[in-house]
Amino acid sequence: MDSNRLLAPPAPIHTTVHQIDSPSVGEDLTPSSSTADHSPLSLQVPCSPTAKSLGGDTLRSRADSFNSTADTSRSRANSFNSKAETARSRGNSDLTTLRSRFEGDELTTEEALRPDKTNERDFEIDVDNCPFAFSPGQLNKTLNPKSLAAYRALGGIYGLERGLHTDLVAGLSVDETTIADRISFDEATSSPRTQKPLDARPIIAQDVIVSDREVKGQFHDRKRIYKDNRLPAKKSISIWRLFWNAYNDRVLLILTAAAVISLALGIYESVGQTPEEGEGQSLDWVEGLAIMVAIVIVVLVTGLNDYRREKQFSALNARKDDRQVKAIRSGKSIMISVFDVMVGDILHLESGDSIPADGILVGGHGLRCDESSATGESDAMKKTGGPEVWQRMVEGTATSKLDPFVISGSKVLEGVGTYLVTSVGVNSSFGKIMMGLQAENEETPLQVKLGRMANWIGYLGTSAAGLLFFILLFRFLGGLPNNTDSPAQRGSTFLDILIVAITIIVVAVPEGLPVAVTLALSFATKRMYKENNLVRHLRACETMGNATTICSDKTGTLTQNKMTVVAGLLGTEINFARDIEMSSDDTTILTLATAFGKLSQNVRSLLLQSVAINSTAFEGEEEGKATYIGSKTETALLTMAKEFLGMGPVAEERAGVEVVQLFPFDSDRKCMGVVVRLASGSYRLLVKGAAEIMLQHATQELANVSEEPLEPVELSESASMRVSANIDDFATQSLRTIAMLYKDFPQWPPAGVETLEEDKSMASFEAVFLDMVFLGVVGIQDPLRDGVAYSVKRCQDAGIVVRMVTGDNLTTASAIARQCGIKTEKGLVMEGPKFRQLSDEQMDEVLPNLQVLARSSPDDKRILVARLKHLGETVAVTGDGTNDGPALKMADVGFSMGIAGTEVAKEASAIILMDDNFSSIVKAVMWGRSVNDAVSKFLQFQITVNITAVILAFVSAVSSAEMHSVLSAVQLLWVNLIMDTFAALALATDAPTEKILDRKPAPKRAPLITINMWKMIVGQAIYQLLVTFTLYFAGYDILGYDTKCLPRNLTNSCPDFGPGPALDRCLAEAPANCTDLMHTELNTMVFNTFVWMQIFNEFNNRRLDNKLNIFEGVLRNYFFIGINCIMVGGQIMIVFVGGQAFQIKRIDGTQWLVCILCALPCLLWAVGLRCVPDIYAEKVFRLAGKIWLSFARPVIKVLTIIFRPVGKAFRKIWQATFAPAKRSSKRAISRMRKNKETDDDQVSGKGKATAVDDEEARAGGPSEMQQLAAPTTPPQQQQQQLVNAGFGMQPPPITLTTAT
């Protein structure tokens, strides 16, 4: 029997009732099984209007509401109707029991968890083989939309705890594999609705190190039922589909049709016609077959190239989505991969986190979330702990405003907490949205530019091909009256004309340009990842190459982020130091051990609380060693407390303290705080932060830190000046200064202070952060990273201005900036508060000299970036905090910190620095310039080949009496393969060298083709055309072919014939046959010379400047060497065995030498071109451009008039001929795909179908996430638009710049 069913409780619930005597909150509110009355009861749903209360719509807990005829008591958790007298609470008052109401309160358990039609499958589960109480669909009901009714139906936080086999305190066990115990829905939701007793929770030894080690079969049942936290990768395009896409090009399809017709006619001539006496069988069919084979090779190479690119980008996407999150497992906090988050996990939340999975908040302080990306709700949502929500339900005081739900994809704006994971991966709300939004890879700006240029080049090539076709067609039609060939031969001649014209289009259209960008980007991103740059957006890779300014953080980027407390001041009298050079005559400075030994026990405890309780760092494991995980500033303080204050495990220190309110670190106020309840019943506010800011809020100090009673006294002016002097002294030594303050209150919140509007039990920080008691200040050393000064110098040499933006004070920031080489004598240092007060005009005056922005806030950084971009700068900026998101988004390239950065910062950035190192930014600059250079190299090479090949084929075909081009269709396809694929691979894979930083960045509006590139393109094209035209037109005279075929030199041409008519006919035809043979031999030499010139010119294109060493670094580029070996080997093989297929003849050694000697001077010619100053070349090109435009405009207008009707007619013919076949092939492929779909694919498809509906149900409107996928025009539509436009266009403007 099939055990799969909908896992939900039945509507009629059979239970028993017993009398309850005045139950108190927290007691077992479930009816006892020991009662004498066992009459079955059905769940009733009374209709009652919604009641209003002070907190909004109140809710009446209906989890255990029954009608009974027995004597009952009325409690707020179980409401029973009785004929007997009802026992009243609240002092036997006559007040009616408060009936709390909320949206969905009237729903039964079955109704609250009823599946929707679109996701019924999520509720199906193998009950006999499931250890959990809930299906994925039931867990999702709490968030689809947010539903307190579903939360109640699942038994609240404690029902979820039991039903998911987890623990709200200890989390999951790292040793869990399979789960033997089974728990049903009723057992999970009907158990005592209270917290587990302490003796039922796992006992965790504090000295045990818990790691995220891999356990064989770990969480087997959880993964089987609930999946893991991975989204199925976007189904990659199969290699066969890529082959089809490569072939599904209009020009290739037309060429295929022409080749098939040519093959058919050739076979007819060979088989259907009898050759004349003395003639062999016709071999015209070979050309059609060769064209088809060449098309297959082009399609295979292009498809394989695309397949390799798809694989590389899939790997990149997998890497960029991975990150570390903090989880509690086996009672210890550890870091795990976001992909390893399981249903039932307990995860930490803190400001800046991006929530990885759906869940219910267990507990926290001041937690607010931005759910706009998940629900469309723009307001910050205050979260209430699940236990508190359940308690309010039990008491009957719950309101609809209570929100314990944590939604994946949302951001933590402030506060800290832990939450229970209920849905992961494809089952999570954000996962469903993302499954519906998986989009294709974005096009980068460079790809867009090159696509436009490719279109213009294609227009010109198509125009040349069309002109050639009509010229040859008119010649063919004019010669028909005198043409004695058979109809098949005349048809073959017409097809030859058509094939040559189409092949010229194939060569002229530079489809390899966008491919070259993709290849360069994929190669660069892979290598950048190895150098600690994780590229999240491809456009950043190419943009970084032209960055003109870098706004860098200090901590962790310029410094090592290995912080140690090396100096300080306890109270206002005790100075201590470690590893800081002090003057030998200063005897008041003590060692750390001596200084802390002078403190009284109360002061030591106070310091310990300030460090351990007022902290978000925790103990963990890195590389097998126990360590502290969190902010490096906090870990430095914890290390100091462990070494000199006798601090034990952090968890133990925090376990005995009741935290009343927490003030997370805020980058604007530069501090963080916590309020704890003392044993005496009073409250203590502990604050630590930037020393000079803390000193401004301190008005008291401890009278004597060595005495037991804490006696605050007024902070004298002399003491304040002494502390300020110490802070300045520490800052001049490049130390980060952190001060600690405290203040005691008799109650919380204090009487008369401002409280938070949404929670009156919480005080406003600004209202209580007054008249604080100064406790001490420490100086934390963070050494500079090795090589950072050299990296800054390299950036400055490359024309990039480096600015330091830091939260440190002015003195510390200036000292570190000087050590890094950022601060110069003329450089300006400014504080953030002063900078933001400047007007736009004043900022524009200051910015050129501004080198350090100290005491800056994230808003200052955003303003700085905005003004720099306004001045035309290409700005790169680093950031690690949540509030850095706007600046990272606004910058041209945003770098987030992979180690210290928050998830919000990482998502806002374009590149993640995995080692937080400034030197990695320099590597990004180098690779960015390398990408731009690779594209320019390929562009220069391709345009040169385009110009030469099109003009050579055009002129030779028009001048030929037989109307044949010197380059046959198959030869042109080989040239096209060299241009579009081989050259792209060879030129796009040059790794950058340090010399790439010796030039200034290119301006934003710099043209794709510089003057130097035009000089090389036109110069090489002129040389190649001169050589090939000389060989083609004068080769007979130069090589002596005109005398080889004279009758006197052909006496031995007919050795197989005896005396008679046959011998006479052979001798008569010998000169003509010899001429044909010599003509083929000469064409072979022209083709061979042409290809070798492209091979040599590829070396020329390795340099874009006017330097002469074109072989620099060539031996380090194995791709370049390998690709050139393939091209050379392929060309040699073609000449030796190509024969009839390529319409060539094998040539001897002397002829090979002639070809090589004609092609080799390309290298010397390039040397001469580089010696021509660019300024002279610019003048020539400007003149040529004016002449070109004066002739081009009227010609294009004429061509538009002529070819627009032709284009329309051709389009109709195309649609009538190929559209039905195309639709049939698409339907066939679609049917094949459907047949191969697996269950996972179906789930994925369902997620895509319901994602938007689910998201709109939560948000009440369209999701903002729908805006992520910008509409794009498919390539087919773009091609259609080009055809629709005909030739109605203006020539592209020619912009000239001088290469530097």
PDB file of C-alpha atoms in Angstrom, residues 142-292:
ATOM      1  CA  THR A 142       3.894  29.989   8.378  1.00  0.00           C
ATOM      2  CA  LEU A 143       5.325  32.245   5.671  1.00  0.00           C
ATOM      3  CA  ASN A 144       2.902  31.947   2.808  1.00  0.00           C
ATOM      4  CA  PRO A 145       1.922  34.584   3.870  1.00  0.00           C
ATOM      5  CA  LYS A 146       3.006  35.132   7.455  1.00  0.00           C
ATOM      6  CA  SER A 147       0.482  33.187   9.461  1.00  0.00           C
ATOM      7  CA  LEU A 148       0.172  33.109  13.228  1.00  0.00           C
ATOM      8  CA  ALA A 149      -2.621  30.586  12.724  1.00  0.00           C
ATOM      9  CA  ALA A 150      -0.188  28.161  11.067  1.00  0.00           C
ATOM     10  CA  TYR A 151       2.381  28.881  13.777  1.00  0.00           C
ATOM     11  CA  ARG A 152      -0.234  27.958  16.391  1.00  0.00           C
ATOM     12  CA  ALA A 153      -1.292  24.856  14.475  1.00  0.00           C
ATOM     13  CA  LEU A 154       2.336  23.614  14.434  1.00  0.00           C
ATOM     14  CA  GLY A 155       2.511  23.868  18.228  1.00  0.00           C
ATOM     15  CA  GLY A 156       4.515  27.066  18.351  1.00  0.00           C
ATOM     16  CA  ILE A 157       8.261  27.193  18.852  1.00  0.00           C
ATOM     17  CA  TYR A 158       8.245  24.224  21.213  1.00  0.00           C
ATOM     18  CA  GLY A 159       6.148  22.081  18.892  1.00  0.00           C
ATOM     19  CA  LEU A 160       8.615  22.836  16.116  1.00  0.00           C
ATOM     20  CA  GLU A 161      11.491  21.974  18.435  1.00  0.00           C
ATOM     21  CA  ARG A 162      10.049  18.536  19.136  1.00  0.00           C
ATOM     22  CA  GLY A 163       8.733  17.860  15.662  1.00  0.00           C
ATOM     23  CA  LEU A 164      12.098  18.662  14.033  1.00  0.00           C
ATOM     24  CA  HIS A 165      14.205  16.731  16.588  1.00  0.00           C
ATOM     25  CA  THR A 166      16.303  19.738  17.500  1.00  0.00           C
ATOM     26  CA  ASP A 167      17.152  21.763  20.574  1.00  0.00           C
ATOM     27  CA  LEU A 168      16.616  25.507  20.904  1.00  0.00           C
ATOM     28  CA  VAL A 169      19.737  25.868  23.047  1.00  0.00           C
ATOM     29  CA  ALA A 170      22.185  23.240  21.788  1.00  0.00           C
ATOM     30  CA  GLY A 171      21.049  23.082  18.164  1.00  0.00           C
ATOM     31  CA  LEU A 172      21.623  19.994  16.056  1.00  0.00           C
ATOM     32  CA  SER A 173      24.183  17.378  16.965  1.00  0.00           C
ATOM     33  CA  VAL A 174      27.210  17.234  14.699  1.00  0.00           C
ATOM     34  CA  ASP A 175      27.098  13.453  14.977  1.00  0.00           C
ATOM     35  CA  GLU A 176      23.527  13.109  13.697  1.00  0.00           C
ATOM     36  CA  THR A 177      23.091  10.808  10.717  1.00  0.00           C
ATOM     37  CA  THR A 178      19.778   8.960  10.703  1.00  0.00           C
ATOM     38  CA  ILE A 179      17.061   9.454  13.319  1.00  0.00           C
ATOM     39  CA  ALA A 180      15.623   6.324  14.931  1.00  0.00           C
ATOM     40  CA  ASP A 181      12.855   8.019  16.914  1.00  0.00           C
ATOM     41  CA  ARG A 182       9.633   8.804  15.115  1.00  0.00           C
ATOM     42  CA  ILE A 183       7.288  11.576  16.171  1.00  0.00           C
ATOM     43  CA  SER A 184       3.835  12.181  14.766  1.00  0.00           C
ATOM     44  CA  PHE A 185       2.113  15.475  14.134  1.00  0.00           C
ATOM     45  CA  ASP A 186      -0.205  14.977  17.108  1.00  0.00           C
ATOM     46  CA  GLU A 187       2.658  14.077  19.423  1.00  0.00           C
ATOM     47  CA  ALA A 188       4.621  17.178  18.459  1.00  0.00           C
ATOM     48  CA  THR A 189       1.719  19.602  18.730  1.00  0.00           C
ATOM     49  CA  SER A 190      -0.056  18.047  21.729  1.00  0.00           C
ATOM     50  CA  SER A 191       2.941  17.721  24.039  1.00  0.00           C
ATOM     51  CA  PRO A 192       3.389  20.188  26.915  1.00  0.00           C
ATOM     52  CA  ARG A 193       3.701  23.633  25.350  1.00  0.00           C
ATOM     53  CA  THR A 194       6.677  24.620  27.455  1.00  0.00           C
ATOM     54  CA  GLN A 195      10.408  24.723  27.284  1.00  0.00           C
ATOM     55  CA  LYS A 196      12.332  21.498  27.715  1.00  0.00           C
ATOM     56  CA  PRO A 197      13.500  20.932  31.282  1.00  0.00           C
ATOM     57  CA  LEU A 198      17.220  21.440  31.781  1.00  0.00           C
ATOM     58  CA  ASP A 199      17.826  17.770  32.522  1.00  0.00           C
ATOM     59  CA  ALA A 200      16.285  16.848  29.156  1.00  0.00           C
ATOM     60  CA  ARG A 201      18.769  18.959  27.209  1.00  0.00           C
ATOM     61  CA  PRO A 202      22.148  17.622  26.105  1.00  0.00           C
ATOM     62  CA  ILE A 203      25.040  18.286  28.441  1.00  0.00           C
ATOM     63  CA  ILE A 204      27.942  19.836  26.546  1.00  0.00           C
ATOM     64  CA  ALA A 205      31.394  19.855  28.065  1.00  0.00           C
ATOM     65  CA  GLN A 206      32.934  23.314  27.697  1.00  0.00           C
ATOM     66  CA  ASP A 207      36.377  21.945  26.862  1.00  0.00           C
ATOM     67  CA  VAL A 208      35.131  20.022  23.851  1.00  0.00           C
ATOM     68  CA  ILE A 209      35.897  21.634  20.498  1.00  0.00           C
ATOM     69  CA  VAL A 210      33.012  21.315  18.055  1.00  0.00           C
ATOM     70  CA  SER A 211      33.872  21.798  14.406  1.00  0.00           C
ATOM     71  CA  ASP A 212      32.042  21.614  11.103  1.00  0.00           C
ATOM     72  CA  ARG A 213      33.878  18.440  10.238  1.00  0.00           C
ATOM     73  CA  GLU A 214      32.351  16.119   7.682  1.00  0.00           C
ATOM     74  CA  VAL A 215      30.614  13.090   9.209  1.00  0.00           C
ATOM     75  CA  LYS A 216      29.804  10.233   6.874  1.00  0.00           C
ATOM     76  CA  GLY A 217      26.067  10.272   6.248  1.00  0.00           C
ATOM     77  CA  GLN A 218      25.657  13.439   8.321  1.00  0.00           C
ATOM     78  CA  PHE A 219      22.036  14.637   8.531  1.00  0.00           C
ATOM     79  CA  HIS A 220      20.940  11.914   6.140  1.00  0.00           C
ATOM     80  CA  ASP A 221      17.266  12.033   7.120  1.00  0.00           C
ATOM     81  CA  ARG A 222      17.103  15.826   7.133  1.00  0.00           C
ATOM     82  CA  LYS A 223      18.547  16.043   3.652  1.00  0.00           C
ATOM     83  CA  ARG A 224      16.214  13.290   2.452  1.00  0.00           C
ATOM     84  CA  ILE A 225      13.063  14.981   3.738  1.00  0.00           C
ATOM     85  CA  TYR A 226      13.866  18.697   3.676  1.00  0.00           C
ATOM     86  CA  LYS A 227      16.780  18.917   1.167  1.00  0.00           C
ATOM     87  CA  ASP A 228      19.844  21.044   1.790  1.00  0.00           C
ATOM     88  CA  ASN A 229      20.280  24.776   1.370  1.00  0.00           C
ATOM     89  CA  ARG A 230      21.297  24.651  -2.272  1.00  0.00           C
ATOM     90  CA  LEU A 231      19.242  25.852  -5.168  1.00  0.00           C
ATOM     91  CA  PRO A 232      19.396  23.584  -8.202  1.00  0.00           C
ATOM     92  CA  ALA A 233      21.825  25.098 -10.636  1.00  0.00           C
ATOM     93  CA  LYS A 234      20.244  26.778 -13.602  1.00  0.00           C
ATOM     94  CA  LYS A 235      19.891  23.985 -16.072  1.00  0.00           C
ATOM     95  CA  SER A 236      22.878  24.455 -18.292  1.00  0.00           C
ATOM     96  CA  ILE A 237      22.453  24.330 -22.013  1.00  0.00           C
ATOM     97  CA  SER A 238      23.366  20.904 -23.309  1.00  0.00           C
ATOM     98  CA  ILE A 239      26.238  20.602 -25.708  1.00  0.00           C
ATOM     99  CA  TRP A 240      23.832  19.506 -28.428  1.00  0.00           C
ATOM    100  CA  ARG A 241      21.781  22.623 -27.911  1.00  0.00           C
ATOM    101  CA  LEU A 242      24.942  24.707 -28.152  1.00  0.00           C
ATOM    102  CA  PHE A 243      25.790  22.977 -31.427  1.00  0.00           C
ATOM    103  CA  TRP A 244      22.318  23.760 -32.671  1.00  0.00           C
ATOM    104  CA  ASN A 245      22.600  27.406 -31.583  1.00  0.00           C
ATOM    105  CA  ALA A 246      25.941  27.684 -33.378  1.00  0.00           C
ATOM    106  CA  TYR A 247      24.430  26.234 -36.528  1.00  0.00           C
ATOM    107  CA  ASN A 248      21.174  28.143 -36.249  1.00  0.00           C
ATOM    108  CA  ASP A 249      22.712  31.156 -37.948  1.00  0.00           C
ATOM    109  CA  ARG A 250      20.905  32.498 -40.968  1.00  0.00           C
ATOM    110  CA  VAL A 251      24.024  32.825 -43.092  1.00  0.00           C
ATOM    111  CA  LEU A 252      25.188  29.289 -42.288  1.00  0.00           C
ATOM    112  CA  LEU A 253      21.734  27.917 -43.096  1.00  0.00           C
ATOM    113  CA  ILE A 254      21.711  29.632 -46.486  1.00  0.00           C
ATOM    114  CA  LEU A 255      25.228  28.375 -47.151  1.00  0.00           C
ATOM    115  CA  THR A 256      24.109  24.877 -46.199  1.00  0.00           C
ATOM    116  CA  ALA A 257      21.213  25.029 -48.638  1.00  0.00           C
ATOM    117  CA  ALA A 258      23.533  26.223 -51.403  1.00  0.00           C
ATOM    118  CA  ALA A 259      26.046  23.500 -50.563  1.00  0.00           C
ATOM    119  CA  VAL A 260      23.336  20.809 -50.697  1.00  0.00           C
ATOM    120  CA  ILE A 261      22.162  22.045 -54.105  1.00  0.00           C
ATOM    121  CA  SER A 262      25.784  22.208 -55.326  1.00  0.00           C
ATOM    122  CA  LEU A 263      26.366  18.682 -54.067  1.00  0.00           C
ATOM    123  CA  ALA A 264      23.224  17.438 -55.807  1.00  0.00           C
ATOM    124  CA  LEU A 265      24.164  19.084 -59.111  1.00  0.00           C
ATOM    125  CA  GLY A 266      27.711  17.779 -58.799  1.00  0.00           C
ATOM    126  CA  ILE A 267      26.474  14.240 -58.250  1.00  0.00           C
ATOM    127  CA  TYR A 268      24.099  14.619 -61.203  1.00  0.00           C
ATOM    128  CA  GLU A 269      26.977  15.784 -63.430  1.00  0.00           C
ATOM    129  CA  SER A 270      29.133  12.915 -62.214  1.00  0.00           C
ATOM    130  CA  VAL A 271      26.541  10.142 -62.408  1.00  0.00           C
ATOM    131  CA  GLY A 272      23.769  11.349 -64.677  1.00  0.00           C
ATOM    132  CA  GLN A 273      25.906  12.594 -67.549  1.00  0.00           C
ATOM    133  CA  THR A 274      28.376  10.688 -69.714  1.00  0.00           C
ATOM    134  CA  PRO A 275      31.753  12.410 -69.898  1.00  0.00           C
ATOM    135  CA  GLU A 276      33.211  13.184 -73.263  1.00  0.00           C
ATOM    136  CA  GLU A 277      35.921  10.955 -74.673  1.00  0.00           C
ATOM    137  CA  GLY A 278      39.234  11.573 -72.930  1.00  0.00           C
ATOM    138  CA  GLU A 279      37.620  13.279 -69.907  1.00  0.00           C
ATOM    139  CA  GLY A 280      37.270  11.728 -66.493  1.00  0.00           C
ATOM    140  CA  GLN A 281      34.275  11.794 -64.176  1.00  0.00           C
ATOM    141  CA  SER A 282      33.207  15.246 -62.963  1.00  0.00           C
ATOM    142  CA  LEU A 283      34.335  16.078 -59.430  1.00  0.00           C
ATOM    143  CA  ASP A 284      32.230  19.201 -58.948  1.00  0.00           C
ATOM    144  CA  TRP A 285      30.334  17.435 -56.132  1.00  0.00           C
ATOM    145  CA  VAL A 286      33.477  17.584 -53.998  1.00  0.00           C
ATOM    146  CA  GLU A 287      33.107  21.327 -53.407  1.00  0.00           C
ATOM    147  CA  GLY A 288      29.560  20.981 -52.070  1.00  0.00           C
ATOM    148  CA  LEU A 289      30.642  18.164 -49.777  1.00  0.00           C
ATOM    149  CA  ALA A 290      33.699  20.098 -48.617  1.00  0.00           C
ATOM    150  CA  ILE A 291      31.566  23.137 -47.755  1.00  0.00           C
ATOM    151  CA  MET A 292      29.259  20.960 -45.684  1.00  0.00           C
TER     152      MET A 292
END
